[in-house]
Structure formats: structure tokens, C-alpha cells
PDB file of C-alpha atoms in Angstrom:
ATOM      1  CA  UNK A   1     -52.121 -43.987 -56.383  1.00 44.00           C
ATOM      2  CA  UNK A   2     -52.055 -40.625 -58.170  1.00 42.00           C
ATOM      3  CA  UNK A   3     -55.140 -39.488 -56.085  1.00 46.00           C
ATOM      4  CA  UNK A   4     -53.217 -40.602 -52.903  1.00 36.00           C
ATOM      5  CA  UNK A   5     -50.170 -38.316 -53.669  1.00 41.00           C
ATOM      6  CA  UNK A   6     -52.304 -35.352 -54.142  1.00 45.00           C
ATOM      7  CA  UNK A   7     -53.688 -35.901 -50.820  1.00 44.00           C
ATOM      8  CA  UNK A   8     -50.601 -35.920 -49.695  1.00 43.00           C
ATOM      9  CA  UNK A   9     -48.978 -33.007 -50.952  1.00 46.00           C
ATOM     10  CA  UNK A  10     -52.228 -31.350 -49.969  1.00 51.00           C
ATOM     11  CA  UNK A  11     -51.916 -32.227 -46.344  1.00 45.00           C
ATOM     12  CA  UNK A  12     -48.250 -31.344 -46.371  1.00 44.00           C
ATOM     13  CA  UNK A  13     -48.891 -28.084 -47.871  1.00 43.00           C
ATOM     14  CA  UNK A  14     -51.925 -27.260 -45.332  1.00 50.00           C
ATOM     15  CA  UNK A  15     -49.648 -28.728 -42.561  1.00 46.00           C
ATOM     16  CA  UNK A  16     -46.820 -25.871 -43.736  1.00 43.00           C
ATOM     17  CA  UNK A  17     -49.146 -23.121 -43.981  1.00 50.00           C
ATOM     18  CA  UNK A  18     -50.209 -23.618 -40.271  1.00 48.00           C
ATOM     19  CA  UNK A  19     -46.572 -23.491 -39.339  1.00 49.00           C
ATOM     20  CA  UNK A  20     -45.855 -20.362 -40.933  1.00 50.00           C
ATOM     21  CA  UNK A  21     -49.358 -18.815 -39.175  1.00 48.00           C
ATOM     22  CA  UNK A  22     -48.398 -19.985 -36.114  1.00 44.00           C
ATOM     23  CA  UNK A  23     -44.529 -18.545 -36.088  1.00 46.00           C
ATOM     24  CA  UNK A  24     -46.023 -15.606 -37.440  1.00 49.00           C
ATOM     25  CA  UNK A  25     -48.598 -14.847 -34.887  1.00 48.00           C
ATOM     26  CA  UNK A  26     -46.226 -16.520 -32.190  1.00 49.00           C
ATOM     27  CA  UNK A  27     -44.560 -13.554 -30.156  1.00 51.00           C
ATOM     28  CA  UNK A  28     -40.830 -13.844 -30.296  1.00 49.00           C
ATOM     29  CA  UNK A  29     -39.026 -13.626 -26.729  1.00 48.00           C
ATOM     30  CA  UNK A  30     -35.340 -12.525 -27.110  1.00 49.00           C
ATOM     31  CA  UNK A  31     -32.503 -13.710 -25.475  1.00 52.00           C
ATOM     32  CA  UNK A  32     -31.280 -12.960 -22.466  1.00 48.00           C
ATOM     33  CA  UNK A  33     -27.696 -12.268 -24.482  1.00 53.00           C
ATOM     34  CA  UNK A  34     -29.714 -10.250 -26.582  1.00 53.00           C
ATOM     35  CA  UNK A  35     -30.631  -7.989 -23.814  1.00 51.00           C
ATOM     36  CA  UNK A  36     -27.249  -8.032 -22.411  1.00 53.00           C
ATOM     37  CA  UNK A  37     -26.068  -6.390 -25.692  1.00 53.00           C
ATOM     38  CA  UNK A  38     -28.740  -3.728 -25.948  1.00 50.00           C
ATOM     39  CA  UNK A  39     -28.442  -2.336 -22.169  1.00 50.00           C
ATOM     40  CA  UNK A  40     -24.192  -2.994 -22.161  1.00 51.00           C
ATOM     41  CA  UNK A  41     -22.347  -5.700 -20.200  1.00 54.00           C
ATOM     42  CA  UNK A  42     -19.712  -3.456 -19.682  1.00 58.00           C
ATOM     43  CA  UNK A  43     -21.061  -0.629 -17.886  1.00 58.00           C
ATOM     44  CA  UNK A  44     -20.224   0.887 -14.548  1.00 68.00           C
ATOM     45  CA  UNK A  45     -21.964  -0.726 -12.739  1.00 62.00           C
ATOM     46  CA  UNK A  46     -20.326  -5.009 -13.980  1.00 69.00           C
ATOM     47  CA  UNK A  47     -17.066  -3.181 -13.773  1.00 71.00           C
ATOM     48  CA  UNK A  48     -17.527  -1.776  -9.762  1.00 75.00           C
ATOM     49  CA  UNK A  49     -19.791  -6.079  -9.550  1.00 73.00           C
ATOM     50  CA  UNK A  50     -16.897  -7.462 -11.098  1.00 74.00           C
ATOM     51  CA  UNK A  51     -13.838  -5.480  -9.224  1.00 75.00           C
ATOM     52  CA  UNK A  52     -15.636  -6.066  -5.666  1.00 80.00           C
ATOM     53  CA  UNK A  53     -16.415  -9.117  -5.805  1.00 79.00           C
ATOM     54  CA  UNK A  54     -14.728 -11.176  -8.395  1.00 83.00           C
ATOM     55  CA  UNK A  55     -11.212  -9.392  -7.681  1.00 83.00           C
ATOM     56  CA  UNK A  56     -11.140  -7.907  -4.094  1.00 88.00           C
ATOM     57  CA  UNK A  57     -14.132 -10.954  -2.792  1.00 86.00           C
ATOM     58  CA  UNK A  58     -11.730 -13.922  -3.870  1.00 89.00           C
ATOM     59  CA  UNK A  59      -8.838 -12.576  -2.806  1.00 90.00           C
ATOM     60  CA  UNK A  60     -10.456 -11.777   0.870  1.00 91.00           C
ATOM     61  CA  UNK A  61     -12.240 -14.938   0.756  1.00 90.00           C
ATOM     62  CA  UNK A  62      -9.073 -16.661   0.640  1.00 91.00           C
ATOM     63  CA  UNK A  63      -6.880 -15.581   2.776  1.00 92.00           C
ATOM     64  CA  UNK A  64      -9.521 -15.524   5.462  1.00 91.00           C
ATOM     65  CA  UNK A  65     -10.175 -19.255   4.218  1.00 89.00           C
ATOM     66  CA  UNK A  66      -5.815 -19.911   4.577  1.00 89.00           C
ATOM     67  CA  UNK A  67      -5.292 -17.636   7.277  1.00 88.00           C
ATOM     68  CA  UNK A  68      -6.717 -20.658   9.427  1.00 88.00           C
ATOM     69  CA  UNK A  69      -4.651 -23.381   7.568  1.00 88.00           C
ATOM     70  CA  UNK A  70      -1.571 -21.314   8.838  1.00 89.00           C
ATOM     71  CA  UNK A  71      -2.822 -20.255  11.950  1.00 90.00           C
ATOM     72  CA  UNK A  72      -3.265 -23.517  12.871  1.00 92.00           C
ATOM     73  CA  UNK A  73       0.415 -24.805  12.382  1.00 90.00           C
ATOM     74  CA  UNK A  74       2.287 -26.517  15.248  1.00 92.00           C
ATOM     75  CA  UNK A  75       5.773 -25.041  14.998  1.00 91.00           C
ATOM     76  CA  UNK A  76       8.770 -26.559  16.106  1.00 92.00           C
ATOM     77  CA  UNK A  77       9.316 -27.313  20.214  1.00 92.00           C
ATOM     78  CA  UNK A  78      11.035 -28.944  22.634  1.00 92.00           C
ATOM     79  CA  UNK A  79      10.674 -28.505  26.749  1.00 91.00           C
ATOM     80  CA  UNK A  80      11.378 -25.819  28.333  1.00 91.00           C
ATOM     81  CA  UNK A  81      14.045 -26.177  30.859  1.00 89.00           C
ATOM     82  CA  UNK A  82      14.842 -23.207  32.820  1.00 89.00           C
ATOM     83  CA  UNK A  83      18.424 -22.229  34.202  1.00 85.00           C
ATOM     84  CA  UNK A  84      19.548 -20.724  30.990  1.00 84.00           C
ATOM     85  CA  UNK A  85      19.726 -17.530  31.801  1.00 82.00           C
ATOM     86  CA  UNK A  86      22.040 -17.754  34.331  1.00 83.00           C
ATOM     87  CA  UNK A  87      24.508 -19.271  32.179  1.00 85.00           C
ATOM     88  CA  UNK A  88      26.856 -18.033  28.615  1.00 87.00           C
ATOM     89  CA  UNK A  89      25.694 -21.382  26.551  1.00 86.00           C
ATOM     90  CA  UNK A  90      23.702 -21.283  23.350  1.00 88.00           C
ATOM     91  CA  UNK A  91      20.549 -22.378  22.533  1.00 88.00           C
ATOM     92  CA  UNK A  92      22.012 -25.394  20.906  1.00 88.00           C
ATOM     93  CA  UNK A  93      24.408 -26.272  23.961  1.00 87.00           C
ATOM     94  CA  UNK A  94      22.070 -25.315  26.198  1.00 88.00           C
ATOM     95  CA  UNK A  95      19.017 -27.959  24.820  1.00 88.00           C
ATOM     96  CA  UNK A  96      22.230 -30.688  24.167  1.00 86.00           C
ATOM     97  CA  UNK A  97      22.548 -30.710  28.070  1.00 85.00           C
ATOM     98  CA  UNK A  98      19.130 -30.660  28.558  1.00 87.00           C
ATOM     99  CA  UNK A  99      17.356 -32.523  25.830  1.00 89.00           C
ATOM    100  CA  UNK A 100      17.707 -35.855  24.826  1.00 89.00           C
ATOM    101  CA  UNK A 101      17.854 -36.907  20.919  1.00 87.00           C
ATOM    102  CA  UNK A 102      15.848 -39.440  19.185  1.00 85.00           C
ATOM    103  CA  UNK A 103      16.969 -39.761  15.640  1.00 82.00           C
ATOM    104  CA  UNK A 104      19.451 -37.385  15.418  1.00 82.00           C
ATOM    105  CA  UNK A 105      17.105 -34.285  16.630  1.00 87.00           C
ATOM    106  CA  UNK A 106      16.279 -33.041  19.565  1.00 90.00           C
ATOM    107  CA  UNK A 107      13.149 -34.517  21.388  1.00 91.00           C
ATOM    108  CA  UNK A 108       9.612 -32.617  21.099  1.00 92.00           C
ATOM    109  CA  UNK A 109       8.382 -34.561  24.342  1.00 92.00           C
ATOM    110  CA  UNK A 110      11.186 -35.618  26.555  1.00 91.00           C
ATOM    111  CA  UNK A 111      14.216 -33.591  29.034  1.00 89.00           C
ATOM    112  CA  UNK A 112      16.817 -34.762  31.115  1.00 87.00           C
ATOM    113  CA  UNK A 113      15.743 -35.049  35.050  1.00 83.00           C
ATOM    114  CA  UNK A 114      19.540 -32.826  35.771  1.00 69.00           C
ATOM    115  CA  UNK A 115      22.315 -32.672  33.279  1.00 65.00           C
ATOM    116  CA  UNK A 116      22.892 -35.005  30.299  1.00 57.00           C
ATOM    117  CA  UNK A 117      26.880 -35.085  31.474  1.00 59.00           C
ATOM    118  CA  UNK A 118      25.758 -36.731  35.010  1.00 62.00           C
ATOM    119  CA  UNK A 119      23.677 -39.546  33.436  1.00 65.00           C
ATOM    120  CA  UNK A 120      20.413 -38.491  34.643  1.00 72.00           C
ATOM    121  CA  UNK A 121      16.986 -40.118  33.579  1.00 82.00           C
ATOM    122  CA  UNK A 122      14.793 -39.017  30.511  1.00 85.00           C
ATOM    123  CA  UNK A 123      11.163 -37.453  31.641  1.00 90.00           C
ATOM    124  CA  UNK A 124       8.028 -35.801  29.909  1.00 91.00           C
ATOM    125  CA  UNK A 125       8.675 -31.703  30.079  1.00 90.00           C
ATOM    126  CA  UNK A 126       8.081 -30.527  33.367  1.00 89.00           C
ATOM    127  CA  UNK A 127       8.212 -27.185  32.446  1.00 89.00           C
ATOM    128  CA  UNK A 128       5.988 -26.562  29.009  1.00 91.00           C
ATOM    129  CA  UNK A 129       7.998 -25.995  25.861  1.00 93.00           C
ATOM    130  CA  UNK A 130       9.305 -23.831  23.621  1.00 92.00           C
ATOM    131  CA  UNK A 131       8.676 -23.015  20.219  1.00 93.00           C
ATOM    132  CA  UNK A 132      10.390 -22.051  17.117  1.00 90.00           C
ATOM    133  CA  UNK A 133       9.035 -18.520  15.719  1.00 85.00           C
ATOM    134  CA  UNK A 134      11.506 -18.400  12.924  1.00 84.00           C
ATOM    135  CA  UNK A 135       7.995 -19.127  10.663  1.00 82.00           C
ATOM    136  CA  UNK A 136       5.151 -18.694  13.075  1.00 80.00           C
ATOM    137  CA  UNK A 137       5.608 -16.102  15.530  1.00 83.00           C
ATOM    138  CA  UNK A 138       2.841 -17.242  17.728  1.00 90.00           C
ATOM    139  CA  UNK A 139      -0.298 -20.589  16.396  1.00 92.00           C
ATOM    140  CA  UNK A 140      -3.108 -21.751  18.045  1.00 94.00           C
ATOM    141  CA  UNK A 141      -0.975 -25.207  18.957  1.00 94.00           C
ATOM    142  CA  UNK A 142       1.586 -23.028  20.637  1.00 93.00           C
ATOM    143  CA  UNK A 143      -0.675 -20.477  22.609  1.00 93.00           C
ATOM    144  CA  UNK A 144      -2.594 -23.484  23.796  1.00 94.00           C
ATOM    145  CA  UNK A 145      -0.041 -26.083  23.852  1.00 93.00           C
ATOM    146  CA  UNK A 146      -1.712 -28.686  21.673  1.00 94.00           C
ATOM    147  CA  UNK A 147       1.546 -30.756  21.868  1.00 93.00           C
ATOM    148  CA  UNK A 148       3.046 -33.811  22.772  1.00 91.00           C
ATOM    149  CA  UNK A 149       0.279 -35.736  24.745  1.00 91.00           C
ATOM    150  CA  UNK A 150      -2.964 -33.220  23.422  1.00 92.00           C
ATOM    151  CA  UNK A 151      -1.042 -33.053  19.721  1.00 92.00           C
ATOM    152  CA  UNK A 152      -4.218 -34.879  18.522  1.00 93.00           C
ATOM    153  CA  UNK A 153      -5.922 -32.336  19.332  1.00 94.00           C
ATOM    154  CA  UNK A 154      -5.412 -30.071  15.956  1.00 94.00           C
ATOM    155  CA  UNK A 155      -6.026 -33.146  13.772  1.00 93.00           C
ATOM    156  CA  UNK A 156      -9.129 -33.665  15.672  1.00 94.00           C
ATOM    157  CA  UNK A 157     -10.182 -30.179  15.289  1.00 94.00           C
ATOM    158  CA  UNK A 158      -9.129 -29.627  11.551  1.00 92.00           C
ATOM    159  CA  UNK A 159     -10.729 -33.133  10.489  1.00 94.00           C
ATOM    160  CA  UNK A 160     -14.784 -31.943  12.630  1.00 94.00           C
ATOM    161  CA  UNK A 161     -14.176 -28.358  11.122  1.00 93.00           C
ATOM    162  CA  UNK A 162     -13.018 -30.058   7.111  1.00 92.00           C
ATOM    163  CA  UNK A 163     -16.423 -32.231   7.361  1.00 94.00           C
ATOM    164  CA  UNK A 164     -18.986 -30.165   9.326  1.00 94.00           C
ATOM    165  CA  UNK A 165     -17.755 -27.455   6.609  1.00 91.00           C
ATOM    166  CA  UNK A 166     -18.872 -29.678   3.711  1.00 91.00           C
ATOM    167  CA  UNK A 167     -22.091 -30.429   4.412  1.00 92.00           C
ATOM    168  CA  UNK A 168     -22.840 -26.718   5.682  1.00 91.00           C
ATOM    169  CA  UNK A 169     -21.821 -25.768   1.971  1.00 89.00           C
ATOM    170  CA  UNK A 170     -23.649 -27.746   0.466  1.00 88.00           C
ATOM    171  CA  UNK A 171     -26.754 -26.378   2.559  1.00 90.00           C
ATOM    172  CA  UNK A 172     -25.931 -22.586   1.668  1.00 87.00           C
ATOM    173  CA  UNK A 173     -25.589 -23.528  -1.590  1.00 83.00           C
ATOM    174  CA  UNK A 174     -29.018 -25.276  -1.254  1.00 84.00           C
ATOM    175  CA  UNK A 175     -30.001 -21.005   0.340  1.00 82.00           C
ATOM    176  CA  UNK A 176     -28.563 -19.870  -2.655  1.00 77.00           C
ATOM    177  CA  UNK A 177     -30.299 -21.619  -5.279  1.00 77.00           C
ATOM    178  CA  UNK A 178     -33.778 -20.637  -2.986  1.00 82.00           C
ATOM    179  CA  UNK A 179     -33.297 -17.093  -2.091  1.00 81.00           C
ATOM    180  CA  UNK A 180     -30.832 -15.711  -4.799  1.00 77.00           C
ATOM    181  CA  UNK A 181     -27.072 -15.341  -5.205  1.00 75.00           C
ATOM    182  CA  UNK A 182     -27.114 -11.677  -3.897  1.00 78.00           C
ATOM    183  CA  UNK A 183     -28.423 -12.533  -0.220  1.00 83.00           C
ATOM    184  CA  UNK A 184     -25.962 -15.482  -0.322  1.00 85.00           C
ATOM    185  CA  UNK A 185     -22.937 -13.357  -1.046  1.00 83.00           C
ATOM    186  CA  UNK A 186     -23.872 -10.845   2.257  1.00 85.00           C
ATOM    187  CA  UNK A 187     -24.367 -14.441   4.215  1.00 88.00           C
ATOM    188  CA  UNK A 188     -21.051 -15.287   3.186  1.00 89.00           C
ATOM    189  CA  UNK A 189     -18.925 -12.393   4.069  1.00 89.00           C
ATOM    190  CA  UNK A 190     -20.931 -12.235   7.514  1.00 91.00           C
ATOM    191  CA  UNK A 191     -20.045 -15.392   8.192  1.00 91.00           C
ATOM    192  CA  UNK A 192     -16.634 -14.807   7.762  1.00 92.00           C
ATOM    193  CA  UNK A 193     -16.691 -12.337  10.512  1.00 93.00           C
ATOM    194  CA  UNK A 194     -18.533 -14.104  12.671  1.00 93.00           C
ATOM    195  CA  UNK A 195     -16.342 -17.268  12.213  1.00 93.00           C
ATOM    196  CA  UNK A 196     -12.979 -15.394  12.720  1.00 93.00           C
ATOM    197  CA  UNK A 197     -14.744 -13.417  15.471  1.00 94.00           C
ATOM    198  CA  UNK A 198     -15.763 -16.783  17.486  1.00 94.00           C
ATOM    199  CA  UNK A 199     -12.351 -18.348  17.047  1.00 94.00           C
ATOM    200  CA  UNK A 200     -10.537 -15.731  18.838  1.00 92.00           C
ATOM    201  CA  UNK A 201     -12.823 -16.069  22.085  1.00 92.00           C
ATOM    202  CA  UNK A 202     -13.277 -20.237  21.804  1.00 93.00           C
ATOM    203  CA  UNK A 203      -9.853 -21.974  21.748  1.00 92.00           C
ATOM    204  CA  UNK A 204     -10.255 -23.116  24.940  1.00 91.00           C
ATOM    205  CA  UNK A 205     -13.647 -24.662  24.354  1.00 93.00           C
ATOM    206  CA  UNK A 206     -13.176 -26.867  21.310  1.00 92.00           C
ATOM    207  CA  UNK A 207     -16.778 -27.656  20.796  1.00 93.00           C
ATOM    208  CA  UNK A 208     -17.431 -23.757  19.624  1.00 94.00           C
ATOM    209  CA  UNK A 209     -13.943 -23.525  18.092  1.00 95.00           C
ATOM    210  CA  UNK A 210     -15.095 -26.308  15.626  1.00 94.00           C
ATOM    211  CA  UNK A 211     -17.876 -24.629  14.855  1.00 94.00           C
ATOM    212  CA  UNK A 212     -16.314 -21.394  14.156  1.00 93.00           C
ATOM    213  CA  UNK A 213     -14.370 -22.628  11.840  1.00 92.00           C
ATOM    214  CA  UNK A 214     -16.773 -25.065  10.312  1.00 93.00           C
ATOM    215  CA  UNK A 215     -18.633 -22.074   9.045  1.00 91.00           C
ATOM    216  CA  UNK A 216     -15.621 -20.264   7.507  1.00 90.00           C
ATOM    217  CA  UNK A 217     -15.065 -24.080   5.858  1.00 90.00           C
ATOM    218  CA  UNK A 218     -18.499 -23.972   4.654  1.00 90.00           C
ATOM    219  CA  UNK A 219     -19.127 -20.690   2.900  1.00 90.00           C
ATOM    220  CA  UNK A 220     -15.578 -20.323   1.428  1.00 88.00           C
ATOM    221  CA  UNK A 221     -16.508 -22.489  -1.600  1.00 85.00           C
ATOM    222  CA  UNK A 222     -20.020 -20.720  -2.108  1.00 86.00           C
ATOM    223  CA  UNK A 223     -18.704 -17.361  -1.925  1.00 86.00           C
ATOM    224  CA  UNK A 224     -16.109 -17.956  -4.927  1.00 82.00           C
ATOM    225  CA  UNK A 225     -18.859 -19.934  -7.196  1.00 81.00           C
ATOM    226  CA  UNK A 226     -21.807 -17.235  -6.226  1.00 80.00           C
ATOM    227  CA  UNK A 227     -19.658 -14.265  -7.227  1.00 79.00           C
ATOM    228  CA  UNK A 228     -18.489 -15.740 -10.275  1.00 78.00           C
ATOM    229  CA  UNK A 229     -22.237 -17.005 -11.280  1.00 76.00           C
ATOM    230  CA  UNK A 230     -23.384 -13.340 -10.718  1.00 73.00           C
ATOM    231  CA  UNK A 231     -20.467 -12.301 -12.500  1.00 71.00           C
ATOM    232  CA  UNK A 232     -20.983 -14.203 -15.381  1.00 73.00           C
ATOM    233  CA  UNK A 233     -24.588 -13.842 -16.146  1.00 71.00           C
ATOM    234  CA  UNK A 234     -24.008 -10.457 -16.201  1.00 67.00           C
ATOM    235  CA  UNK A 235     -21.516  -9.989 -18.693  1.00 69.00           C
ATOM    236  CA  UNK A 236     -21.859 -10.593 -22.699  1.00 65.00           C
ATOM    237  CA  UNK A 237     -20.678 -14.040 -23.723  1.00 67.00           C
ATOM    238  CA  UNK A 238     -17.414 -12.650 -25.172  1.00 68.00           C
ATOM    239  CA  UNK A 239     -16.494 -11.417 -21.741  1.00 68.00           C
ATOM    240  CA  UNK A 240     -17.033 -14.460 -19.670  1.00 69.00           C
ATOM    241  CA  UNK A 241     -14.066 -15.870 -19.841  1.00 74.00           C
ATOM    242  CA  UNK A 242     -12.359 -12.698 -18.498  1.00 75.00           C
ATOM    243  CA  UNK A 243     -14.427 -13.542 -14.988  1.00 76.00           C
ATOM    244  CA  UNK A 244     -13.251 -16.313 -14.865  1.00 77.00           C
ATOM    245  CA  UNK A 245      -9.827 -15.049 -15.539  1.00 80.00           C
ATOM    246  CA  UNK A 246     -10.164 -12.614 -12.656  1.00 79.00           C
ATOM    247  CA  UNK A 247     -11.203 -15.301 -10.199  1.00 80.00           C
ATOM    248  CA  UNK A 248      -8.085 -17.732 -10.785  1.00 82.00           C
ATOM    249  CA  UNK A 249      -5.712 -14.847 -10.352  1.00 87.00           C
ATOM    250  CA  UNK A 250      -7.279 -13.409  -7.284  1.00 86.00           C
ATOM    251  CA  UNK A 251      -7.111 -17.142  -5.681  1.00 87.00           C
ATOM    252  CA  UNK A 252      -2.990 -17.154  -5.487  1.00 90.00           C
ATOM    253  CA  UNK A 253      -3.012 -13.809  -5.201  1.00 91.00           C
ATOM    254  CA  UNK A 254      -4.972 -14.174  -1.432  1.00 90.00           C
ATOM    255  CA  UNK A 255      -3.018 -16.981  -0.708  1.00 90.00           C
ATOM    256  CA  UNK A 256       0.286 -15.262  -1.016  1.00 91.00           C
ATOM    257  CA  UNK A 257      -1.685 -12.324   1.078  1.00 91.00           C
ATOM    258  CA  UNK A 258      -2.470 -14.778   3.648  1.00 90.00           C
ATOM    259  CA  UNK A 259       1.561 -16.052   3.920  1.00 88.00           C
ATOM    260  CA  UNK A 260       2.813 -12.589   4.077  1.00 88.00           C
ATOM    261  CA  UNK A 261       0.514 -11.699   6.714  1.00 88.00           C
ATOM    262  CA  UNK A 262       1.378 -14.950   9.016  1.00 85.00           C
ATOM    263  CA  UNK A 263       4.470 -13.319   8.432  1.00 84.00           C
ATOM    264  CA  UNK A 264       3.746  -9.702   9.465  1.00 87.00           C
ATOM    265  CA  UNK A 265       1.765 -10.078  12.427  1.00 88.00           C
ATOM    266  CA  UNK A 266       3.394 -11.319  15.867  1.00 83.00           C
ATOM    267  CA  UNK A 267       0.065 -13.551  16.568  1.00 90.00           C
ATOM    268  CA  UNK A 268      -2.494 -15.349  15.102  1.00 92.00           C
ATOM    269  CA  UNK A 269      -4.895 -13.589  16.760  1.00 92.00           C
ATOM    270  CA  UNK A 270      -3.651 -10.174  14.844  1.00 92.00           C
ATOM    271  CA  UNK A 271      -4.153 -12.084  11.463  1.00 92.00           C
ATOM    272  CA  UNK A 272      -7.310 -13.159  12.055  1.00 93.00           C
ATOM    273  CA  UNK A 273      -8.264  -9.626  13.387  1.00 93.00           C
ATOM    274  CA  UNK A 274      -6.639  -8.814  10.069  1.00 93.00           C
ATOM    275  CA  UNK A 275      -8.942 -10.879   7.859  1.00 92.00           C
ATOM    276  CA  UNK A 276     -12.117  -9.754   9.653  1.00 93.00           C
ATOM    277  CA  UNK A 277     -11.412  -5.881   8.574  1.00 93.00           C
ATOM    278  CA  UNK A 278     -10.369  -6.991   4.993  1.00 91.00           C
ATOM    279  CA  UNK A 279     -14.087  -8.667   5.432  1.00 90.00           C
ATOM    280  CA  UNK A 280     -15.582  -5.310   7.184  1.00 91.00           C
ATOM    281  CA  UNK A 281     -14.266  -3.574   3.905  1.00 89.00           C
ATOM    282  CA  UNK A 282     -15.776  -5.856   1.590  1.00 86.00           C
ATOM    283  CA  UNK A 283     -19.007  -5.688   3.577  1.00 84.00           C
ATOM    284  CA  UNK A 284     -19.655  -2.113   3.107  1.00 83.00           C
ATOM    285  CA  UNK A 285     -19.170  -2.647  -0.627  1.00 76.00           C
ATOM    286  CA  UNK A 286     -22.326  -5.267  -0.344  1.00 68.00           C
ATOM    287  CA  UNK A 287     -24.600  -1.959   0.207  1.00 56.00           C
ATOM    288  CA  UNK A 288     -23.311   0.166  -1.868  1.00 51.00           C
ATOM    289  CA  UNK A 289     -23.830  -2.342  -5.555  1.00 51.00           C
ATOM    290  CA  UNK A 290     -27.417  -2.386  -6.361  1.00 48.00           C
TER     291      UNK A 290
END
């Protein structure tokens, strides 16, 4: 027994010694974080990263991403009836001798065929409608009359866009993980263009307004979780949280931008044209960080 406990304290001793040799002669690799500290992770150059594209890059991405939520809005309407103008009535009298009610507001859909006083018959609007700018000066729904009988039609086109969207993020994400987050973030804000771009010119052919917006769907989400990845990894570990930080605020922040701009501009078509140069801007910056 005695000679059996020697042997083993021998072989744990040997087996010791051998780990020691080994860590000694192993070569030690530091950290990443390590690095991080030695070089800075607060330099110039993760302050200009971090103010592009964690600040200014959320808050374009979105309100290019909302700008199409709002721009999409079917505002309030009824038919248009014409004869108006050659009379002294207000809107309101003028649309309760011409408009029929249906529970206790006006109709969207349906005019009198004469005047309401002479008992005349309720028909579909003969004449298009008109819509209430009070909020949106001038939609998609409203240019192109997606009302009434085609109403679907923005349901239809916001449901294909919501879906297609999905699984074309989850592809560039797939691009992302392949060919680096740098490439992906110069796919995303050139997609934006070219989505906003297409929409303008396609509203009358729904097949390519779908896709338009499918692809501003699809790299919204990638853009956000690219910049932050980049942002993160190159920052110190006591500073990560601060990206973060800076990505939450800019996300309100570019949805308020993209209300007040529905606000300022007379048509959607101007706010789009608006979100493609706050996209231009942030394009140019994509050049100048390397």
C-alpha cells in the first residue's frame, strides 16, 4: 500500500511538472480587449464610426423605414360632389346635402344622386373623393385612390412588402455574416435609395411597388444590428453600453424626424425624396471611415 502511494504521488508530481513545461513553452495569445486597451477604443476614428453610424445611421434608417408607414396612410374622404363653388355653404352643409350618414358620420363610399332635401337615391361616388389634409397633405391611398372598392389594396401591399421584407433580412443578414459587416452597411444604405427611388416611379404597378418596399423592409433591421455589432466590437468593454445607449435614442429620435417631416412636406413623394438625400449624406460618410 505504501509503495502504491509513492507511485502515486510520483505520477502526480511528473503529471504537474509537464503542465507547468507546457504553459511555459505555450505562447500566450492576448485578448482581443487587451488589444483594444493598448491601441485606444476611444480614438478618432470609434468616435467619427460611432457618430455616423450609430447616431446619424439609426436615426436615417428610421425615418426612411417610418416615412413609408406614414406615407402610406389613407386619410379621411368622402365623394366628391361638384357644384360647391357656385354656392355660400360650408364644407359641412355642403357634404350634409350631398352625403349620406351611416353611423352618425358622413359616408366614405356613398352620395346623394341630387339633393338630400328632394329625397333622392344613395349611389357609389361618381365623381372621386376628397380627402382630409389636416394630417396628410397628400398619401399614396389618396394620389392613387386606393379607397372604397380598391381600399384592400394598401393592406394587400403592406402585408407582401411586411413578409417579403422578412425573409430578405434574414438573407442579408445571412451576406453579412459571409462577407463582413462593413460591405453590409454600404448594401444597406444603397438599398434604401434604391427602394425609395423605385417607389416614387411604381405606384401604379403594384408588383414593383412591393418590391420596393420589401427591400427597405428587409435591410432596416440589419442596418441597426450591423452598426451596433461594428460599434461594439470596437469599443472597450466599459464603453459598450454607451452604443447601445446611442442606438435607442437615435430610434425615437428618427421617428419623431419622420412625423415632422410628413408634416413639412406637401407630398409623400417630397418625403421620400427627403429620406433618399438624408441617405445620399450618410453614403458619402461610408467612404470616407476606413
Amino acid at each position: 500500500m505504501r509503495n502504491l502511494a509513492h507511485e502515486g504521488d510520483s505520477i502526480a508530481f511528473q503529471t504537474v511538472h509537464q503542465t507547468n513545461e507546457y504553459h511555459q513553452d505555450r505562447e500566450v495569445v492576448p485578448a482581443f480587449e487587451d488589444i483594444m486597451d493598448v491601441i485606444g477604443s476611444r480614438g478618432k476614428f470609434q468616435k467619427r464610426l460611432n457618430t455616423v453610424f450609430i447616431c446619424y445611421g439609426t436615426i436615417v434608417n428610421v425615418l426612411s423605414s417610418q416615412m413609408y408607414n406614414f406615407v402610406m396612410q389613407t386619410p379621411d374622404h368622402w365623394c366628391h360632389v361638384p357644384g360647391r363653388e357656385f354656392t355660400n355653404l360650408t364644407l359641412d352643409e355642403w357634404k350634409s346635402a350631398t352625403i349620406p350618414k351611416e353611423g352618425g358620420t358622413f359616408s366614405k363610399c356613398l352620395m346623394y344622386n341630387g339633393s338630400a332635401l328632394d329625397g333622392a337615391s344613395e349611389v357609389p361616388c361618381q365623381h372621386g373623393w376628397e380627402y382630409d389634409d389636416t394630417w396628410y397633405p397628400l398619401t399614396v391611398p389618396s394620389e392613387m385612390n386606393w379607397v372604397c372598392d380598391d381600399m384592400h389594396i394598401v393592406s394587400d401591399v403592406m402585408f407582401y412588402a411586411q413578409n417579403i421584407g422578412a425573409v430578405l433580412g434574414l438573407l442579408f443578414g445571412y451576406m453579412g455574416d459571409m462577407y463582413g459587416r462593413r460591405p453590409l452597411q454600404l448594401a444597406c444604405v444603397v438599398m434604401h435609395v434604391v427602394s425609395r427611388v423605385a417607389m416614387l416611379c411604381t405606384p401604379s404597378l403594384l408588383p414593383l411597388f412591393v418590391v420596393a418596399e420589401s427591400l427597405g423592409v428587409g435591410v432596416a433591421g440589419v442596418m441597426l444590428e450591423s452598426a451596433v455589432s461594428v460599434g461594439t466590437e470596437l469599443t472597450g468593454i466599459r464603453n459598450r453600453s454607451c452604443i447601445n445607449c446611442m442606438a435607442c435614442i437615435g430610434i425615437p429620435i428618427g421617428l419623431v424626424s419622420a412625423c415632422l417631416c410628413v408634416q413639412m412636406f406637401p407630398s409623400w413623394k417630397h418625403s421620400l425624396l427627403f429620406a433618399v438625400l438624408c441617405c445620399l449624406i450618410l453614403l458619402l460618410f461610408c467612404g470616407g471611415i476606413n
